[in-house]
């Protein structure tokens, strides 16, 4: 055991403390100093330790006296004296030592209570009240000291001391030597002991930890608009006092969580004659086929950047500016951003309004699975419209599963993305519905072999605060009290944030951050992630599908399972670019090709490859390569056929390309205003002017 200073709080119970001290001396070979101040002079007691040893690591509050009287005969003096020694003395000594422990980031505190405080004892109303008060003090110190590595526990010892010498039979007195309790205290004070906020009984070498037990209880009203009558309490007394399937709360949060959830289950109607949960569950099948009118979602590049930051994109990442800088010529939306316009269907309230026959308790709604399919790359700004349909409702016994299909379209009505949400509603099962569905997109287990690629990502403790700004402002992810309502000891990371992090990593590893290659993504949410934990993403590639599994490094628990990403393996432009020749700018590139044929010497003077990305309303609609490096030069649709990296990448709208070639748009002004974006050796753009200036009508 580490050489540690024990400051023993000495009162009239000197024999008991002296035994504790001698046990320490035998084990550790330490030294002790005496202090003769009252425990009400706690600062002087602690100062003695500081003067002698320079620090205080452990405080054992054990001072005690007795003034036993029946309650009717207890005087003010009898009451006050007991509290001054037991409760006030422990408070004053601990208060003096606590700042020292905080500064050194270590401390162990023991409060000595009594079974008289736990159970009560005739003639000890003053003593039992003070002793149970010590337990409350200890529990609060355990909470406040936790972040400073200060642990506080309470013991309720039974020992043969001067306090009990005239009470216990002689043979029992001999078996309850204080040195048979001291080892419990020594362990609770050890630096390797993580216990804090505990209550322990000890006697004769026997030790036991206490915990609270609470009946499930019973609400004696069924509506928030009802009052409670004494008759209702009487009629529900058996349920109120029934400890079958009882709770064992260990904190205020846990104690209030079930209460808060119960309050949310109360009906808002004036009176309820049937179980509302059973009623909604029995009508669950009526929700199948319900459609939700489209919700509009308008966004700018700012929202794309905010989302990217929320799922962990960093300037240190390769191609980071592609997702963090709106003026980057390859600026793009992460594919998993597709969940954001879709989630407005859930959070906007339209879904539940349409489901008039089925109103689940939202406090019991869990996100089970998620699937997205990217039909074409998401625009970097604009307005998207998402409508949805309840594809199926399943009966899983312990709950109902709601399968929601949504489609997201742009202003032209063109399909951009599809989503399928699988929502589990606890307690709404057993309504006789099907257990499986032929419309649910299934997850798939990863191959049974070593992963092809593994990457770790350490989440930030502030990540939920950032991610929630993308629309999911459920306080479960930020407010500890709301987390407790959901049954969590602390706020948890958004499941879709974990989903986005995994998607971003796969996009980087297997798509080269090319959003056009990211086709679809599926995952099952298995376990929550605590902000600050490290995610481990294991990946297996088989054909055009990347299987993945995400786990928490610190616990080994899987948080995303059954996951896969389908990718498009093409070396050139995707199918969405096949109509590039129909764009207005196609004539521009035909004109550049004609001019190049008239003056092939420009190839030698420029000696570079230019890749033009032509957008239509913010979405990539076509690509053209102007090759002024190889042979006599060429102009063709798509990326460079030689496989070479372009020297310059240029991005602009289709109509702006036409304006540029017709002389209505100045290239320099377009660049400064952000209409024309370029990367690479942008100085080469000046050499290209000869091919761009108006010469003839197109």
XYZ file of N, CA and C in Angstrom, residues 34-206:
519
model
N -0.524 13.396 17.364
C -1.754 13.617 18.133
C -2.219 15.048 17.954
N -3.525 15.229 17.984
C -4.124 16.560 17.976
C -5.238 16.571 19.010
N -5.264 17.612 19.845
C -6.193 17.628 20.967
C -7.296 18.681 20.809
N -7.416 19.232 19.586
C -8.473 20.208 19.353
C -9.821 19.510 19.203
N -10.870 20.265 19.401
C -12.222 19.763 19.168
C -12.448 19.599 17.669
N -13.321 18.672 17.321
C -13.636 18.507 15.902
C -14.354 19.734 15.355
N -14.890 20.572 16.244
C -15.496 21.809 15.765
C -14.447 22.830 15.353
N -13.181 22.515 15.654
C -12.053 23.300 15.153
C -11.359 22.491 14.059
N -12.133 22.117 13.060
C -11.624 21.225 12.016
C -10.428 21.757 11.274
N -10.371 23.066 11.065
C -9.231 23.634 10.362
C -7.934 23.445 11.130
N -8.012 23.453 12.481
C -6.809 23.244 13.292
C -6.353 21.787 13.217
N -7.311 20.866 13.189
C -6.960 19.446 13.072
C -6.216 19.200 11.762
N -6.756 19.743 10.676
C -6.140 19.547 9.361
C -4.794 20.264 9.290
N -4.701 21.425 9.904
C -3.442 22.158 9.878
C -2.332 21.384 10.579
N -2.690 20.641 11.625
C -1.697 19.801 12.299
C -1.097 18.802 11.324
N -1.953 18.213 10.513
C -1.468 17.254 9.515
C -0.574 17.941 8.492
N -0.974 19.108 8.034
C -0.175 19.834 7.045
C 1.178 20.234 7.619
N 1.178 20.690 8.870
C 2.437 21.097 9.498
C 3.382 19.915 9.666
N 2.834 18.731 9.923
C 3.670 17.558 10.197
C 4.064 16.804 8.933
N 3.161 16.784 7.925
C 3.409 15.928 6.766
C 3.297 16.649 5.427
N 2.774 17.841 5.413
C 2.741 18.609 4.178
C 1.565 18.341 3.268
N 0.710 17.378 3.578
C -0.434 17.066 2.731
C -1.473 16.275 3.514
N -2.663 16.205 2.969
C -3.743 15.411 3.558
C -4.350 14.574 2.449
N -4.308 13.260 2.599
C -4.853 12.356 1.594
C -6.166 11.727 2.022
N -6.296 11.442 3.299
C -7.450 10.683 3.785
C -7.979 11.300 5.066
N -9.293 11.420 5.145
C -9.954 11.862 6.369
C -10.952 10.788 6.776
N -10.836 10.339 8.026
C -11.790 9.375 8.569
C -12.531 10.055 9.710
N -13.781 10.381 9.470
C -14.604 11.050 10.476
C -15.233 10.002 11.396
N -14.724 9.927 12.629
C -15.161 8.863 13.529
C -15.469 9.361 14.946
N -15.377 10.674 15.160
C -15.638 11.205 16.498
C -17.089 10.953 16.886
N -17.324 10.546 18.126
C -18.690 10.269 18.525
C -18.880 10.202 20.030
N -20.066 10.593 20.475
C -20.472 10.457 21.868
C -21.914 9.980 21.891
N -22.411 9.599 23.051
C -23.808 9.190 23.220
C -24.478 10.042 24.296
N -25.717 10.377 24.060
C -26.583 11.005 25.052
C -27.968 10.377 24.870
N -28.073 9.097 25.234
C -29.306 8.357 24.973
C -30.435 8.823 25.890
N -31.546 9.160 25.277
C -32.763 9.533 25.983
C -33.938 9.100 25.108
N -35.041 8.730 25.731
C -36.249 8.536 24.933
C -36.624 9.878 24.324
N -37.331 9.844 23.230
C -37.601 11.076 22.498
C -38.302 12.119 23.374
N -39.242 11.676 24.207
C -40.003 12.615 25.046
C -39.115 13.306 26.075
N -37.973 12.687 26.419
C -37.090 13.245 27.449
C -35.852 13.925 26.860
N -35.739 13.959 25.536
C -34.554 14.551 24.913
C -34.610 16.069 25.004
N -33.575 16.653 25.605
C -33.512 18.110 25.760
C -32.820 18.738 24.558
N -32.883 20.066 24.475
C -32.167 20.778 23.418
C -30.679 20.485 23.483
N -30.143 20.440 24.696
C -28.711 20.166 24.862
C -28.363 18.765 24.385
N -29.198 17.781 24.755
C -28.958 16.404 24.303
C -28.928 16.337 22.772
N -29.830 17.040 22.153
C -29.907 17.030 20.680
C -28.720 17.770 20.071
N -28.472 18.980 20.525
C -27.442 19.809 19.911
C -26.044 19.235 20.104
N -25.734 18.688 21.270
C -24.399 18.169 21.533
C -24.064 17.003 20.612
N -25.020 16.095 20.429
C -24.796 14.955 19.522
C -24.534 15.446 18.095
N -25.321 16.396 17.634
C -25.155 16.893 16.264
C -23.873 17.694 16.113
N -23.449 18.417 17.142
C -22.207 19.171 17.061
C -21.004 18.250 16.897
N -21.005 17.127 17.584
C -19.860 16.213 17.506
C -19.921 15.362 16.238
N -21.047 14.683 16.037
C -21.136 13.726 14.922
C -21.237 14.415 13.559
N -22.222 15.270 13.378
C -22.517 15.824 12.046
C -21.746 17.111 11.768
N -21.845 18.077 12.675
C -21.146 19.342 12.447
C -19.632 19.151 12.478
N -19.129 18.312 13.398
C -17.689 18.069 13.464
C -17.169 17.449 12.174
N -17.888 16.460 11.626
C -17.475 15.830 10.358
C -17.491 16.840 9.223
N -18.506 17.702 9.225
C -18.590 18.752 8.203
C -17.388 19.691 8.276
N -17.030 20.159 9.465
C -15.973 21.155 9.603
C -14.598 20.601 9.257
N -14.314 19.379 9.686
C -13.004 18.796 9.374
C -12.901 18.508 7.870
N -13.956 17.951 7.311
C -13.933 17.624 5.882
C -13.858 18.892 5.038
N -14.573 19.938 5.457
C -14.516 21.195 4.704
C -13.106 21.767 4.676
N -12.365 21.603 5.762
C -10.985 22.099 5.804
C -10.068 21.293 4.898
N -10.313 20.009 4.778
C -9.441 19.136 3.981
C -9.807 19.111 2.507
N -11.072 19.383 2.176
C -11.564 19.210 0.803
C -10.793 20.047 -0.230
N -10.532 21.333 0.023
C -9.772 22.115 -0.973
C -8.370 21.565 -1.212
N -7.762 21.022 -0.177
C -6.423 20.436 -0.319
C -6.488 19.220 -1.235
N -7.492 18.391 -1.031
C -7.667 17.203 -1.868
C -7.947 17.577 -3.321
N -8.748 18.615 -3.517
C -9.039 19.066 -4.887
C -7.765 19.500 -5.592
N -6.937 20.249 -4.899
C -5.722 20.768 -5.509
C -4.762 19.650 -5.889
N -4.686 18.606 -5.067
C -3.763 17.501 -5.357
C -4.424 16.404 -6.192
N -5.724 16.596 -6.526
C -6.467 15.646 -7.354
C -6.475 14.236 -6.768
N -6.626 14.161 -5.475
C -6.744 12.866 -4.794
C -7.275 13.099 -3.390
N -8.187 12.237 -2.994
C -8.679 12.288 -1.623
C -9.587 11.108 -1.334
N -9.554 10.655 -0.080
C -10.449 9.578 0.366
C -11.069 10.019 1.693
N -12.392 9.973 1.758
C -13.114 10.426 2.944
C -14.028 9.300 3.422
N -13.993 9.043 4.718
C -14.869 8.039 5.326
C -15.747 8.723 6.367
N -17.053 8.511 6.272
C -17.998 8.953 7.299
C -18.421 7.724 8.108
N -18.446 7.860 9.417
C -18.851 6.744 10.270
C -20.286 6.960 10.733
N -21.187 6.208 10.147
C -22.604 6.255 10.511
C -22.897 5.136 11.506
N -24.133 4.646 11.519
C -24.517 3.610 12.474
C -25.778 2.926 11.984
N -25.935 1.667 12.378
C -27.186 0.983 12.063
C -28.364 1.646 12.776
N -28.091 2.403 13.847
C -29.163 3.157 14.501
C -29.710 4.226 13.566
N -28.837 4.788 12.728
C -29.294 5.762 11.751
C -30.036 5.114 10.605
N -29.625 3.896 10.242
C -30.259 3.194 9.130
C -31.633 2.661 9.522
N -31.706 2.029 10.683
C -32.945 1.367 11.090
C -33.698 2.097 12.202
N -33.005 3.025 12.904
C -33.583 3.624 14.101
C -33.315 2.748 15.316
N -33.373 3.338 16.525
C -33.146 2.582 17.745
C -33.771 3.340 18.918
N -34.418 2.631 19.750
C -35.114 3.266 20.869
C -34.129 4.066 21.725
N -34.521 5.280 22.065
C -33.696 6.117 22.932
C -32.571 6.829 22.215
N -32.514 6.733 20.869
C -31.397 7.351 20.147
C -31.887 8.232 18.990
N -32.923 8.987 19.219
C -33.430 9.859 18.154
C -32.380 10.885 17.748
N -31.659 11.440 18.727
C -30.621 12.422 18.419
C -29.458 11.783 17.659
N -29.032 10.647 18.137
C -27.892 9.920 17.558
C -28.228 9.404 16.155
N -29.400 8.783 15.992
C -29.768 8.199 14.699
C -29.949 9.284 13.644
N -30.516 10.445 14.030
C -30.692 11.530 13.065
C -29.341 12.051 12.589
N -28.388 12.217 13.513
C -27.058 12.703 13.138
C -26.333 11.697 12.255
N -26.457 10.416 12.580
C -25.751 9.383 11.823
C -26.286 9.248 10.406
N -27.603 9.339 10.232
C -28.130 9.266 8.873
C -27.830 10.553 8.115
N -27.699 11.662 8.836
C -27.272 12.905 8.203
C -25.889 12.786 7.596
N -25.021 12.024 8.255
C -23.679 11.788 7.709
C -23.739 11.052 6.379
N -24.696 10.146 6.243
C -24.845 9.414 4.974
C -25.219 10.374 3.853
N -26.163 11.274 4.117
C -26.533 12.255 3.099
C -25.366 13.146 2.724
N -24.589 13.575 3.718
C -23.404 14.390 3.462
C -22.405 13.625 2.608
N -22.184 12.363 2.933
C -21.230 11.536 2.193
C -21.649 11.362 0.741
N -22.941 11.117 0.520
C -23.420 10.907 -0.850
C -23.208 12.144 -1.706
N -23.437 13.322 -1.132
C -23.244 14.558 -1.886
C -21.766 14.823 -2.146
N -20.908 14.553 -1.158
C -19.470 14.729 -1.366
C -18.944 13.792 -2.450
N -19.516 12.591 -2.538
C -19.100 11.644 -3.581
C -19.393 12.213 -4.963
N -20.523 12.902 -5.095
C -20.887 13.504 -6.381
C -19.982 14.688 -6.692
N -19.813 15.585 -5.726
C -19.033 16.796 -5.969
C -17.535 16.516 -6.081
N -17.075 15.449 -5.469
C -15.641 15.160 -5.497
C -15.203 14.257 -6.628
N -16.156 13.726 -7.384
C -15.820 12.696 -8.375
C -14.813 13.182 -9.414
N -15.018 14.397 -9.934
C -14.115 14.858 -10.994
C -12.736 15.236 -10.466
N -12.590 15.280 -9.133
C -11.283 15.569 -8.544
C -10.633 14.318 -7.960
N -11.171 13.149 -8.298
C -10.649 11.882 -7.773
C -10.745 11.838 -6.247
N -11.804 12.443 -5.718
C -12.074 12.388 -4.280
C -13.236 11.430 -4.065
N -12.985 10.338 -3.381
C -14.019 9.343 -3.112
C -14.501 9.485 -1.670
N -15.792 9.322 -1.491
C -16.362 9.427 -0.149
C -17.324 8.267 0.075
N -17.127 7.515 1.143
C -17.972 6.377 1.480
C -18.371 6.446 2.952
N -19.405 5.702 3.285
C -19.917 5.669 4.651
C -19.875 4.247 5.180
N -19.430 4.096 6.429
C -19.454 2.787 7.074
C -20.412 2.841 8.261
N -21.044 1.717 8.530
C -21.901 1.563 9.714
C -21.337 0.382 10.501
N -20.287 0.623 11.297
C -19.605 -0.487 11.980
C -20.293 -0.872 13.291
N -20.148 -2.108 13.634
C -20.505 -2.572 14.979
C -19.226 -3.076 15.617
N -18.796 -2.420 16.695
C -17.520 -2.786 17.310
C -17.584 -2.737 18.820
N -16.758 -3.515 19.445
C -16.668 -3.520 20.900
C -15.812 -2.372 21.371
N -16.422 -1.230 21.676
C -15.708 -0.034 22.117
C -16.306 0.440 23.436
N -15.792 1.548 23.925
C -16.323 2.101 25.174
C -17.787 2.514 25.037
N -18.195 2.809 23.813
C -19.593 3.177 23.607
C -20.525 1.987 23.773
N -20.014 0.801 23.483
C -20.874 -0.397 23.518
C -20.473 -1.372 24.623
N -19.471 -0.992 25.421
C -18.934 -1.911 26.431
C -19.995 -2.336 27.445
N -20.886 -1.429 27.807
C -21.910 -1.746 28.804
C -23.216 -2.218 28.174
N -23.226 -2.343 26.846
C -24.457 -2.723 26.144
C -24.414 -4.170 25.677
N -23.239 -4.593 25.112
C -23.124 -5.923 24.519
C -22.716 -6.966 25.562
N -23.207 -8.225 25.402
C -22.714 -9.330 26.250
C -21.212 -9.498 26.061
N -20.507 -9.990 27.102
C -19.054 -10.044 27.074
C -18.532 -10.914 25.944
N -19.155 -12.112 25.712
C -18.644 -12.999 24.660
C -18.818 -12.366 23.281
N -19.957 -11.665 23.063
C -20.172 -10.983 21.777
C -19.229 -9.787 21.651
N -19.014 -9.091 22.762
C -18.109 -7.945 22.771
C -16.717 -8.350 22.289
N -16.238 -9.519 22.690
C -14.907 -9.996 22.311
C -14.827 -10.330 20.821
N -15.968 -10.738 20.215
C -15.966 -11.118 18.800
C -16.127 -9.909 17.865
N -16.381 -8.758 18.463
C -16.616 -7.571 17.644
C -15.507 -6.541 17.847
N -14.284 -7.025 17.794
C -13.136 -6.137 17.972
C -13.064 -5.142 16.811
N -12.746 -3.898 17.096
C -12.663 -2.886 16.034
C -11.647 -3.219 14.946
N -10.576 -3.961 15.318
C -9.576 -4.253 14.295
C -10.098 -5.213 13.234
N -11.287 -5.789 13.465
C -11.914 -6.628 12.444
C -12.755 -5.804 11.472
N -12.906 -4.528 11.755
C -13.606 -3.605 10.848
C -12.605 -2.745 10.070
N -11.463 -2.480 10.697
C -10.467 -1.579 10.112
C -10.059 -1.942 8.685
N -9.912 -3.231 8.314
C -9.503 -3.537 6.929
C -10.465 -3.001 5.871
N -11.769 -2.940 6.179
C -12.724 -2.358 5.230
C -12.372 -0.902 4.958
N -12.068 -0.166 6.023
C -11.718 1.247 5.876
C -10.432 1.398 5.067
N -9.448 0.540 5.361
C -8.176 0.615 4.644
C -8.372 0.400 3.148
N -9.226 -0.542 2.780
C -9.446 -0.787 1.352
C -10.198 0.382 0.703
N -11.216 0.898 1.370
C -11.967 2.018 0.800
C -11.089 3.248 0.615
N -10.001 3.340 1.392
C -9.098 4.483 1.281
C -7.945 4.242 0.318
N -7.861 3.036 -0.222
C -6.740 2.702 -1.096
C -6.897 3.382 -2.452
N -5.775 3.758 -3.047
C -5.811 4.442 -4.336
C -6.368 3.555 -5.453
N -6.330 2.241 -5.308
C -6.859 1.338 -6.332
C -8.351 1.088 -6.190
N -8.960 1.551 -5.120
C -10.388 1.318 -4.886
C -11.200 2.407 -5.583
N -12.100 1.998 -6.485
C -12.913 2.947 -7.245
C -14.257 3.239 -6.582
N -14.534 2.585 -5.483
C -15.839 2.734 -4.831
C -16.013 4.152 -4.297
N -17.176 4.740 -4.561
C -17.517 6.037 -3.980
C -19.026 6.144 -3.876
N -19.485 6.842 -2.840
C -20.919 6.979 -2.631
C -21.567 5.732 -2.075
N -20.796 4.847 -1.490
C -21.332 3.594 -0.979
C -21.607 3.644 0.521
N -22.468 2.741 0.962
C -22.766 2.553 2.394
C -22.477 1.097 2.737
N -21.616 0.881 3.736
C -21.173 -0.470 4.075
C -21.373 -0.732 5.566
N -21.842 -1.928 5.855
C -21.929 -2.370 7.238
C -20.789 -3.343 7.490
N -20.215 -3.283 8.687
C -19.109 -4.172 9.015
C -19.140 -4.564 10.473
N -18.856 -5.826 10.735
C -18.820 -6.316 12.119
C -18.128 -7.661 12.149
N -17.135 -7.829 13.027
C -16.506 -9.122 13.251
C -15.882 -9.747 12.031
N -15.457 -8.946 11.059
C -14.870 -9.472 9.829
C -15.889 -9.709 8.729
N -17.165 -9.404 8.995
C -18.228 -9.532 7.983
C -18.542 -8.154 7.440
